[in-house]
PDB file of C-alpha atoms in Angstrom:
ATOM      1  CA  MET A  29      51.527  67.057   7.763  1.00 62.00           C
ATOM      2  CA  SER A  30      52.609  66.536  11.350  1.00 65.00           C
ATOM      3  CA  ARG A  31      54.331  63.313  12.384  1.00 65.00           C
ATOM      4  CA  LYS A  32      51.361  62.466  14.545  1.00 62.00           C
ATOM      5  CA  ASN A  33      48.872  62.916  11.667  1.00 62.00           C
ATOM      6  CA  SER A  34      51.151  60.978   9.326  1.00 60.00           C
ATOM      7  CA  MET A  35      51.256  58.070  11.726  1.00 57.00           C
ATOM      8  CA  LEU A  36      47.461  58.202  12.147  1.00 58.00           C
ATOM      9  CA  LEU A  37      46.935  58.221   8.377  1.00 56.00           C
ATOM     10  CA  GLY A  38      49.307  55.268   8.084  1.00 53.00           C
ATOM     11  CA  LEU A  39      47.424  53.339  10.749  1.00 48.00           C
ATOM     12  CA  ILE A  40      44.074  54.014   9.037  1.00 49.00           C
ATOM     13  CA  SER A  41      45.475  52.857   5.675  1.00 52.00           C
ATOM     14  CA  LEU A  42      46.870  49.686   7.325  1.00 49.00           C
ATOM     15  CA  CYS A  43      43.502  48.958   8.933  1.00 42.00           C
ATOM     16  CA  PHE A  44      41.724  49.445   5.589  1.00 46.00           C
ATOM     17  CA  ALA A  45      44.171  47.188   3.770  1.00 40.00           C
ATOM     18  CA  SER A  46      43.816  44.572   6.496  1.00 41.00           C
ATOM     19  CA  SER A  47      40.041  44.743   6.218  1.00 45.00           C
ATOM     20  CA  VAL A  48      40.148  44.258   2.442  1.00 44.00           C
ATOM     21  CA  PHE A  49      42.554  41.352   2.780  1.00 44.00           C
ATOM     22  CA  ALA A  50      40.362  39.742   5.462  1.00 45.00           C
ATOM     23  CA  ARG A  51      37.286  40.002   3.188  1.00 51.00           C
ATOM     24  CA  GLN A  52      39.237  38.413   0.291  1.00 52.00           C
ATOM     25  CA  MET A  53      40.401  35.578   2.485  1.00 55.00           C
ATOM     26  CA  ASP A  54      36.883  35.130   3.877  1.00 88.00           C
ATOM     27  CA  VAL A  55      35.286  34.706   0.457  1.00 96.00           C
ATOM     28  CA  GLU A  56      38.011  32.242  -0.550  1.00 97.00           C
ATOM     29  CA  SER A  57      36.537  29.920   2.040  1.00 97.00           C
ATOM     30  CA  GLU A  58      33.442  29.694  -0.146  1.00 98.00           C
ATOM     31  CA  ILE A  59      35.103  29.368  -3.580  1.00 99.00           C
ATOM     32  CA  ALA A  60      36.293  26.194  -5.336  1.00 99.00           C
ATOM     33  CA  VAL A  61      36.983  25.023  -8.867  1.00 99.00           C
ATOM     34  CA  GLN A  62      35.585  21.881 -10.444  1.00 99.00           C
ATOM     35  CA  MET A  63      38.638  19.948 -11.708  1.00 99.00           C
ATOM     36  CA  TYR A  64      36.699  18.753 -14.804  1.00 99.00           C
ATOM     37  CA  THR A  65      37.309  22.273 -16.113  1.00 99.00           C
ATOM     38  CA  LEU A  66      41.064  21.558 -16.187  1.00 99.00           C
ATOM     39  CA  ARG A  67      40.912  18.087 -17.703  1.00 98.00           C
ATOM     40  CA  SER A  68      42.538  19.173 -21.018  1.00 98.00           C
ATOM     41  CA  LEU A  69      45.864  19.888 -19.236  1.00 98.00           C
ATOM     42  CA  PRO A  70      48.433  17.095 -19.780  1.00 97.00           C
ATOM     43  CA  SER A  71      48.461  15.468 -16.340  1.00 98.00           C
ATOM     44  CA  ALA A  72      46.543  15.402 -13.070  1.00 98.00           C
ATOM     45  CA  GLU A  73      49.594  16.845 -11.337  1.00 98.00           C
ATOM     46  CA  GLU A  74      49.621  19.830 -13.692  1.00 99.00           C
ATOM     47  CA  GLN A  75      45.873  20.290 -13.300  1.00 99.00           C
ATOM     48  CA  PHE A  76      46.098  20.596  -9.528  1.00 99.00           C
ATOM     49  CA  ALA A  77      49.216  22.757  -9.725  1.00 99.00           C
ATOM     50  CA  THR A  78      47.322  25.101 -12.078  1.00 99.00           C
ATOM     51  CA  ALA A  79      44.402  25.348  -9.681  1.00 99.00           C
ATOM     52  CA  HIS A  80      46.801  26.313  -6.919  1.00 99.00           C
ATOM     53  CA  LYS A  81      48.575  28.841  -9.141  1.00 99.00           C
ATOM     54  CA  ALA A  82      45.231  30.421 -10.000  1.00 99.00           C
ATOM     55  CA  GLY A  83      44.656  31.120  -6.329  1.00 98.00           C
ATOM     56  CA  PHE A  84      42.219  28.378  -5.411  1.00 99.00           C
ATOM     57  CA  ARG A  85      42.334  26.735  -2.002  1.00 99.00           C
ATOM     58  CA  HIS A  86      39.506  24.278  -2.593  1.00 99.00           C
ATOM     59  CA  VAL A  87      38.665  21.927  -5.442  1.00 99.00           C
ATOM     60  CA  GLU A  88      35.823  19.662  -6.456  1.00 99.00           C
ATOM     61  CA  LEU A  89      37.130  16.288  -7.653  1.00 99.00           C
ATOM     62  CA  VAL A  90      36.071  13.903 -10.401  1.00 99.00           C
ATOM     63  CA  GLY A  91      36.515  10.323  -9.208  1.00 97.00           C
ATOM     64  CA  ASP A  92      40.064   9.310  -8.392  1.00 98.00           C
ATOM     65  CA  HIS A  93      41.937  11.315 -11.080  1.00 98.00           C
ATOM     66  CA  GLY A  94      43.803   8.178 -12.026  1.00 98.00           C
ATOM     67  CA  MET A  95      45.516   7.853  -8.642  1.00 98.00           C
ATOM     68  CA  ASP A  96      45.194   5.815  -5.497  1.00 98.00           C
ATOM     69  CA  ALA A  97      44.120   7.604  -2.334  1.00 99.00           C
ATOM     70  CA  ARG A  98      47.665   8.090  -1.022  1.00 99.00           C
ATOM     71  CA  GLN A  99      48.854   9.631  -4.266  1.00 99.00           C
ATOM     72  CA  LEU A 100      45.865  11.950  -4.633  1.00 99.00           C
ATOM     73  CA  LYS A 101      46.134  13.108  -0.995  1.00 99.00           C
ATOM     74  CA  ALA A 102      49.814  13.868  -1.605  1.00 99.00           C
ATOM     75  CA  VAL A 103      49.031  15.920  -4.723  1.00 99.00           C
ATOM     76  CA  LEU A 104      46.319  17.838  -2.864  1.00 99.00           C
ATOM     77  CA  ASP A 105      48.591  18.541   0.089  1.00 99.00           C
ATOM     78  CA  LYS A 106      51.485  19.558  -2.176  1.00 99.00           C
ATOM     79  CA  ASN A 107      49.245  22.192  -3.785  1.00 99.00           C
ATOM     80  CA  GLN A 108      47.593  23.269  -0.526  1.00 99.00           C
ATOM     81  CA  LEU A 109      44.176  22.214  -1.777  1.00 99.00           C
ATOM     82  CA  THR A 110      41.307  20.643   0.078  1.00 99.00           C
ATOM     83  CA  PRO A 111      38.344  18.839  -1.530  1.00 99.00           C
ATOM     84  CA  THR A 112      34.829  20.204  -1.178  1.00 99.00           C
ATOM     85  CA  SER A 113      33.219  17.217  -2.843  1.00 99.00           C
ATOM     86  CA  SER A 114      33.725  14.612  -5.575  1.00 99.00           C
ATOM     87  CA  HIS A 115      31.633  13.722  -8.637  1.00 99.00           C
ATOM     88  CA  ILE A 116      31.077   9.954  -8.747  1.00 99.00           C
ATOM     89  CA  GLN A 117      28.597   8.100 -10.887  1.00 98.00           C
ATOM     90  CA  LEU A 118      25.647   6.447  -9.100  1.00 98.00           C
ATOM     91  CA  ALA A 119      26.455   2.998 -10.496  1.00 96.00           C
ATOM     92  CA  THR A 120      30.002   3.256  -9.090  1.00 96.00           C
ATOM     93  CA  LEU A 121      28.620   4.219  -5.668  1.00 97.00           C
ATOM     94  CA  GLU A 122      26.221   1.316  -5.615  1.00 96.00           C
ATOM     95  CA  GLN A 123      28.567  -1.316  -7.047  1.00 97.00           C
ATOM     96  CA  ASP A 124      31.767  -0.296  -5.322  1.00 98.00           C
ATOM     97  CA  TYR A 125      30.354   1.283  -2.191  1.00 99.00           C
ATOM     98  CA  GLN A 126      32.907   0.351   0.463  1.00 98.00           C
ATOM     99  CA  PRO A 127      36.086   1.094  -1.560  1.00 99.00           C
ATOM    100  CA  THR A 128      34.557   4.374  -2.782  1.00 99.00           C
ATOM    101  CA  VAL A 129      33.754   5.527   0.764  1.00 99.00           C
ATOM    102  CA  ALA A 130      37.164   4.424   2.035  1.00 99.00           C
ATOM    103  CA  PHE A 131      38.956   6.261  -0.779  1.00 99.00           C
ATOM    104  CA  ASN A 132      37.111   9.502  -0.119  1.00 99.00           C
ATOM    105  CA  LYS A 133      37.626   9.358   3.608  1.00 99.00           C
ATOM    106  CA  ALA A 134      41.338   8.793   3.015  1.00 99.00           C
ATOM    107  CA  ILE A 135      41.653  11.982   0.966  1.00 99.00           C
ATOM    108  CA  GLY A 136      39.550  14.027   3.407  1.00 98.00           C
ATOM    109  CA  ASN A 137      36.377  14.256   1.299  1.00 99.00           C
ATOM    110  CA  HIS A 138      32.958  13.673   2.830  1.00 99.00           C
ATOM    111  CA  MET A 139      30.588  14.947   0.122  1.00 99.00           C
ATOM    112  CA  ILE A 140      29.806  12.762  -2.885  1.00 99.00           C
ATOM    113  CA  ILE A 141      27.853  14.224  -5.798  1.00 99.00           C
ATOM    114  CA  VAL A 142      25.962  12.192  -8.398  1.00 99.00           C
ATOM    115  CA  PRO A 143      26.869  14.243 -11.486  1.00 99.00           C
ATOM    116  CA  TRP A 144      25.019  12.925 -14.496  1.00 98.00           C
ATOM    117  CA  ILE A 145      22.536  10.377 -15.780  1.00 98.00           C
ATOM    118  CA  LYS A 146      23.316   8.749 -19.127  1.00 97.00           C
ATOM    119  CA  PRO A 147      20.540   9.369 -21.708  1.00 98.00           C
ATOM    120  CA  GLU A 148      19.688   5.662 -21.841  1.00 97.00           C
ATOM    121  CA  ASP A 149      19.307   5.546 -18.043  1.00 97.00           C
ATOM    122  CA  ARG A 150      17.149   8.647 -17.548  1.00 98.00           C
ATOM    123  CA  PRO A 151      13.636   8.230 -16.300  1.00 98.00           C
ATOM    124  CA  ASP A 152      10.964   9.599 -18.640  1.00 97.00           C
ATOM    125  CA  SER A 153       7.845   9.633 -16.464  1.00 99.00           C
ATOM    126  CA  TYR A 154       6.728  11.107 -13.169  1.00 99.00           C
ATOM    127  CA  GLN A 155       6.865   7.715 -11.424  1.00 99.00           C
ATOM    128  CA  GLY A 156      10.219   6.969 -12.994  1.00 99.00           C
ATOM    129  CA  TRP A 157      11.689  10.067 -11.394  1.00 99.00           C
ATOM    130  CA  VAL A 158      10.036   9.224  -8.065  1.00 99.00           C
ATOM    131  CA  ASN A 159      11.665   5.814  -8.179  1.00 99.00           C
ATOM    132  CA  TYR A 160      15.054   7.399  -9.009  1.00 99.00           C
ATOM    133  CA  ALA A 161      14.624   9.788  -6.078  1.00 99.00           C
ATOM    134  CA  HIS A 162      13.906   6.882  -3.708  1.00 99.00           C
ATOM    135  CA  ARG A 163      17.137   5.231  -4.983  1.00 98.00           C
ATOM    136  CA  LEU A 164      19.077   8.369  -4.131  1.00 99.00           C
ATOM    137  CA  ASP A 165      17.384   8.717  -0.735  1.00 99.00           C
ATOM    138  CA  LYS A 166      18.280   5.142   0.209  1.00 98.00           C
ATOM    139  CA  LEU A 167      21.899   5.667  -0.795  1.00 99.00           C
ATOM    140  CA  GLY A 168      22.052   9.008   1.008  1.00 99.00           C
ATOM    141  CA  ALA A 169      20.830   7.418   4.237  1.00 99.00           C
ATOM    142  CA  LYS A 170      23.451   4.705   3.933  1.00 99.00           C
ATOM    143  CA  LEU A 171      26.211   7.256   3.332  1.00 99.00           C
ATOM    144  CA  ARG A 172      25.143   9.318   6.325  1.00 99.00           C
ATOM    145  CA  LYS A 173      25.604   6.278   8.563  1.00 99.00           C
ATOM    146  CA  ASP A 174      29.175   6.136   7.269  1.00 98.00           C
ATOM    147  CA  GLY A 175      29.807   9.818   7.950  1.00 98.00           C
ATOM    148  CA  MET A 176      29.330  10.917   4.348  1.00 99.00           C
ATOM    149  CA  GLN A 177      26.815  13.125   2.560  1.00 99.00           C
ATOM    150  CA  LEU A 178      25.197  12.602  -0.842  1.00 99.00           C
ATOM    151  CA  GLY A 179      24.422  15.372  -3.309  1.00 99.00           C
ATOM    152  CA  TYR A 180      22.984  15.641  -6.816  1.00 99.00           C
ATOM    153  CA  HIS A 181      24.168  17.813  -9.681  1.00 99.00           C
ATOM    154  CA  ASN A 182      21.624  18.912 -12.294  1.00 99.00           C
ATOM    155  CA  HIS A 183      21.817  19.533 -16.005  1.00 99.00           C
ATOM    156  CA  ASN A 184      19.064  20.851 -18.254  1.00 98.00           C
ATOM    157  CA  PHE A 185      17.188  17.607 -18.751  1.00 99.00           C
ATOM    158  CA  GLU A 186      15.914  17.678 -15.134  1.00 99.00           C
ATOM    159  CA  MET A 187      14.064  20.908 -16.004  1.00 99.00           C
ATOM    160  CA  LYS A 188      11.534  18.898 -18.068  1.00 98.00           C
ATOM    161  CA  LYS A 189       8.158  18.768 -16.395  1.00 99.00           C
ATOM    162  CA  TYR A 190       6.113  15.722 -15.491  1.00 99.00           C
ATOM    163  CA  GLN A 191       2.615  16.255 -14.121  1.00 98.00           C
ATOM    164  CA  GLY A 192       3.480  19.934 -13.675  1.00 98.00           C
ATOM    165  CA  MET A 193       6.746  19.369 -11.786  1.00 98.00           C
ATOM    166  CA  THR A 194      10.298  19.495 -13.041  1.00 99.00           C
ATOM    167  CA  ALA A 195      12.256  16.276 -12.653  1.00 99.00           C
ATOM    168  CA  LEU A 196      14.512  18.122 -10.213  1.00 99.00           C
ATOM    169  CA  ASP A 197      11.539  19.127  -8.084  1.00 99.00           C
ATOM    170  CA  ILE A 198      10.388  15.530  -8.110  1.00 99.00           C
ATOM    171  CA  ILE A 199      13.794  14.403  -6.886  1.00 99.00           C
ATOM    172  CA  LEU A 200      13.939  16.956  -4.097  1.00 99.00           C
ATOM    173  CA  THR A 201      10.383  16.437  -2.871  1.00 99.00           C
ATOM    174  CA  ASN A 202      10.802  12.666  -2.789  1.00 99.00           C
ATOM    175  CA  THR A 203      14.038  12.624  -0.797  1.00 99.00           C
ATOM    176  CA  ARG A 204      14.754  13.764   2.705  1.00 99.00           C
ATOM    177  CA  SER A 205      16.896  16.852   3.072  1.00 98.00           C
ATOM    178  CA  GLU A 206      19.319  15.077   5.376  1.00 99.00           C
ATOM    179  CA  ASN A 207      19.827  12.343   2.803  1.00 99.00           C
ATOM    180  CA  LEU A 208      20.273  14.407  -0.360  1.00 99.00           C
ATOM    181  CA  LYS A 209      21.583  17.911  -0.995  1.00 99.00           C
ATOM    182  CA  LEU A 210      21.551  19.741  -4.321  1.00 99.00           C
ATOM    183  CA  GLU A 211      24.514  21.099  -6.171  1.00 99.00           C
ATOM    184  CA  MET A 212      22.669  23.494  -8.436  1.00 99.00           C
ATOM    185  CA  ASP A 213      24.232  24.294 -11.760  1.00 99.00           C
ATOM    186  CA  ALA A 214      22.815  27.732 -12.446  1.00 98.00           C
ATOM    187  CA  ALA A 215      23.715  27.731 -16.119  1.00 98.00           C
ATOM    188  CA  TRP A 216      22.033  24.413 -16.824  1.00 99.00           C
ATOM    189  CA  VAL A 217      18.909  25.437 -14.834  1.00 99.00           C
ATOM    190  CA  SER A 218      18.641  28.518 -17.026  1.00 98.00           C
ATOM    191  CA  ARG A 219      19.232  26.529 -20.205  1.00 98.00           C
ATOM    192  CA  GLY A 220      16.372  24.286 -19.216  1.00 98.00           C
ATOM    193  CA  GLY A 221      14.032  27.258 -19.128  1.00 98.00           C
ATOM    194  CA  GLN A 222      13.879  27.615 -15.346  1.00 98.00           C
ATOM    195  CA  ASP A 223      14.931  30.397 -12.980  1.00 98.00           C
ATOM    196  CA  PRO A 224      17.916  29.704 -10.667  1.00 98.00           C
ATOM    197  CA  VAL A 225      16.687  32.276  -8.146  1.00 99.00           C
ATOM    198  CA  SER A 226      13.298  30.565  -7.894  1.00 98.00           C
ATOM    199  CA  PHE A 227      15.001  27.239  -7.120  1.00 97.00           C
ATOM    200  CA  LEU A 228      17.180  28.889  -4.423  1.00 98.00           C
ATOM    201  CA  LYS A 229      14.092  30.444  -2.798  1.00 98.00           C
ATOM    202  CA  ARG A 230      12.099  27.204  -3.058  1.00 98.00           C
ATOM    203  CA  TYR A 231      14.658  25.051  -1.255  1.00 98.00           C
ATOM    204  CA  PRO A 232      16.328  27.025   1.608  1.00 97.00           C
ATOM    205  CA  GLY A 233      18.900  24.917   3.423  1.00 97.00           C
ATOM    206  CA  ARG A 234      18.821  22.204   0.735  1.00 98.00           C
ATOM    207  CA  ILE A 235      21.299  23.607  -1.792  1.00 99.00           C
ATOM    208  CA  TYR A 236      24.826  22.762  -0.726  1.00 98.00           C
ATOM    209  CA  ALA A 237      26.668  24.354  -3.629  1.00 99.00           C
ATOM    210  CA  ILE A 238      26.230  26.249  -6.869  1.00 98.00           C
ATOM    211  CA  HIS A 239      28.190  25.503  -9.990  1.00 98.00           C
ATOM    212  CA  ALA A 240      29.097  29.051 -10.877  1.00 96.00           C
ATOM    213  CA  LYS A 241      29.372  29.387 -14.604  1.00 96.00           C
ATOM    214  CA  ASP A 242      27.703  31.485 -17.220  1.00 98.00           C
ATOM    215  CA  ASN A 243      25.787  31.050 -20.472  1.00 98.00           C
ATOM    216  CA  ALA A 244      26.809  32.890 -23.653  1.00 97.00           C
ATOM    217  CA  GLY A 245      24.246  34.020 -26.216  1.00 91.00           C
ATOM    218  CA  ILE A 246      23.181  32.082 -29.313  1.00 91.00           C
ATOM    219  CA  GLY A 247      26.046  32.027 -31.784  1.00 94.00           C
ATOM    220  CA  VAL A 248      28.558  33.160 -29.147  1.00 95.00           C
ATOM    221  CA  ARG A 249      31.337  30.833 -28.028  1.00 97.00           C
ATOM    222  CA  ASP A 250      29.886  27.978 -30.116  1.00 96.00           C
ATOM    223  CA  ASP A 251      33.170  26.064 -29.801  1.00 96.00           C
ATOM    224  CA  GLU A 252      32.857  26.239 -25.986  1.00 97.00           C
ATOM    225  CA  MET A 253      29.346  24.817 -25.778  1.00 97.00           C
ATOM    226  CA  ASN A 254      28.115  28.457 -25.479  1.00 98.00           C
ATOM    227  CA  PHE A 255      29.448  28.724 -21.932  1.00 98.00           C
ATOM    228  CA  ALA A 256      31.228  31.845 -20.690  1.00 98.00           C
ATOM    229  CA  PRO A 257      33.389  32.760 -17.700  1.00 97.00           C
ATOM    230  CA  LEU A 258      31.269  33.840 -14.769  1.00 97.00           C
ATOM    231  CA  GLY A 259      30.193  37.465 -15.071  1.00 96.00           C
ATOM    232  CA  GLU A 260      30.751  37.614 -18.851  1.00 97.00           C
ATOM    233  CA  GLY A 261      27.542  35.943 -19.942  1.00 97.00           C
ATOM    234  CA  LEU A 262      23.805  36.217 -19.619  1.00 98.00           C
ATOM    235  CA  LEU A 263      23.052  35.154 -16.054  1.00 98.00           C
ATOM    236  CA  ASP A 264      22.030  37.756 -13.468  1.00 98.00           C
ATOM    237  CA  TRP A 265      24.570  37.141 -10.707  1.00 97.00           C
ATOM    238  CA  ASP A 266      23.413  40.262  -8.848  1.00 96.00           C
ATOM    239  CA  SER A 267      20.175  38.341  -8.223  1.00 98.00           C
ATOM    240  CA  ILE A 268      21.548  34.789  -7.987  1.00 98.00           C
ATOM    241  CA  LEU A 269      24.317  35.351  -5.411  1.00 97.00           C
ATOM    242  CA  PRO A 270      22.241  37.161  -2.729  1.00 97.00           C
ATOM    243  CA  ALA A 271      19.528  34.505  -3.167  1.00 98.00           C
ATOM    244  CA  ALA A 272      22.166  31.809  -2.766  1.00 98.00           C
ATOM    245  CA  LYS A 273      23.539  33.425   0.407  1.00 97.00           C
ATOM    246  CA  ALA A 274      20.022  33.733   1.824  1.00 97.00           C
ATOM    247  CA  SER A 275      19.312  30.090   0.969  1.00 98.00           C
ATOM    248  CA  GLY A 276      22.384  28.856   2.852  1.00 98.00           C
ATOM    249  CA  VAL A 277      24.619  27.847  -0.050  1.00 98.00           C
ATOM    250  CA  LYS A 278      28.025  26.858   1.302  1.00 98.00           C
ATOM    251  CA  TRP A 279      30.145  26.609  -1.845  1.00 99.00           C
ATOM    252  CA  PHE A 280      30.390  28.500  -5.130  1.00 99.00           C
ATOM    253  CA  ILE A 281      32.216  26.199  -7.503  1.00 99.00           C
ATOM    254  CA  ILE A 282      33.611  27.541 -10.718  1.00 99.00           C
ATOM    255  CA  GLU A 283      33.143  25.276 -13.719  1.00 98.00           C
ATOM    256  CA  HIS A 284      33.273  25.366 -17.505  1.00 98.00           C
ATOM    257  CA  ASP A 285      32.388  22.324 -19.584  1.00 98.00           C
ATOM    258  CA  GLN A 286      34.602  23.028 -22.600  1.00 98.00           C
ATOM    259  CA  PRO A 287      37.013  25.935 -22.136  1.00 98.00           C
ATOM    260  CA  LYS A 288      39.374  26.782 -24.991  1.00 98.00           C
ATOM    261  CA  ASP A 289      41.692  28.649 -22.634  1.00 98.00           C
ATOM    262  CA  VAL A 290      41.613  26.997 -19.224  1.00 98.00           C
ATOM    263  CA  TRP A 291      43.794  29.576 -17.496  1.00 99.00           C
ATOM    264  CA  SER A 292      41.767  32.562 -18.796  1.00 98.00           C
ATOM    265  CA  VAL A 293      38.445  30.959 -17.855  1.00 98.00           C
ATOM    266  CA  ILE A 294      39.369  29.942 -14.312  1.00 99.00           C
ATOM    267  CA  THR A 295      41.193  33.174 -13.446  1.00 99.00           C
ATOM    268  CA  THR A 296      38.552  35.467 -14.928  1.00 98.00           C
ATOM    269  CA  SER A 297      35.766  33.526 -13.225  1.00 98.00           C
ATOM    270  CA  HIS A 298      37.680  33.490  -9.962  1.00 99.00           C
ATOM    271  CA  LYS A 299      38.306  37.242 -10.054  1.00 98.00           C
ATOM    272  CA  ASN A 300      34.684  38.069 -10.936  1.00 98.00           C
ATOM    273  CA  LEU A 301      33.187  35.637  -8.385  1.00 98.00           C
ATOM    274  CA  ARG A 302      35.417  36.906  -5.621  1.00 98.00           C
ATOM    275  CA  ALA A 303      34.471  40.509  -6.357  1.00 97.00           C
ATOM    276  CA  GLU A 304      30.770  39.647  -6.328  1.00 96.00           C
ATOM    277  CA  LEU A 305      30.992  37.648  -3.075  1.00 97.00           C
ATOM    278  CA  GLU A 306      32.945  40.445  -1.355  1.00 96.00           C
ATOM    279  CA  LYS A 307      29.830  42.639  -1.715  1.00 91.00           C
ATOM    280  CA  TYR A 308      28.051  40.369   0.739  1.00 86.00           C
ATOM    281  CA  SER A 309      30.884  39.910   3.240  1.00 79.00           C
ATOM    282  CA  GLN A 310      31.216  43.526   4.315  1.00 61.00           C
TER     283      GLN A 310
END
């Protein structure tokens, strides 16, 4: 091979490698990990350090992680992590509104997600869910005036139907898009007997993020609530991810509710999610 051809081949290889690296870095701007997944690790400091070590640049928080705003911001900065959002209970938002908003602004977070409704607090009628939706809409409007955004995270119980509509549909049709976004947990949607792709197509521009985790089969991973690392379970990510991209989803947030091996779950899910997203960034 001539020196000229060798140099040309080297330049082509460098360009290819640069292109691959650019795609990898590009999809990292869409990937985060929900810190609830790492809660079994001994300390908050270790949890955030582990997220950084696993290659994450973005995290979804759960409340204050036992720290004041200055401490949490320092831990995030130390590990080169930025928050995408934070899970905060609705009662906390309503009862401690100003300190909650101030705390989140101080750490650089502007998206607050209502993550869960206790069984005793869940509506059990069509009108009950409409009333709950109006409560969210009112809070979302208030947060927007303060430069924040409200979101809602589903489980399977919102897949129950009332007058022909799922509770989640009732929430979304009785709130304004600017006041409430959805963080769609694909695994819980599927467990509730609904299709994640249908939800994505039904609400373009409304779904801010997807909780990217997988369901295992019956009798599989029973000690992990039958959840699996993304790409190693039953969900059809080849259908879900393109539908999510078309719907305008901004974040794909890796989560597992009860991992036996935190490191294995987050690194496997991260690797598989990144590979899938790279298909759509070329």
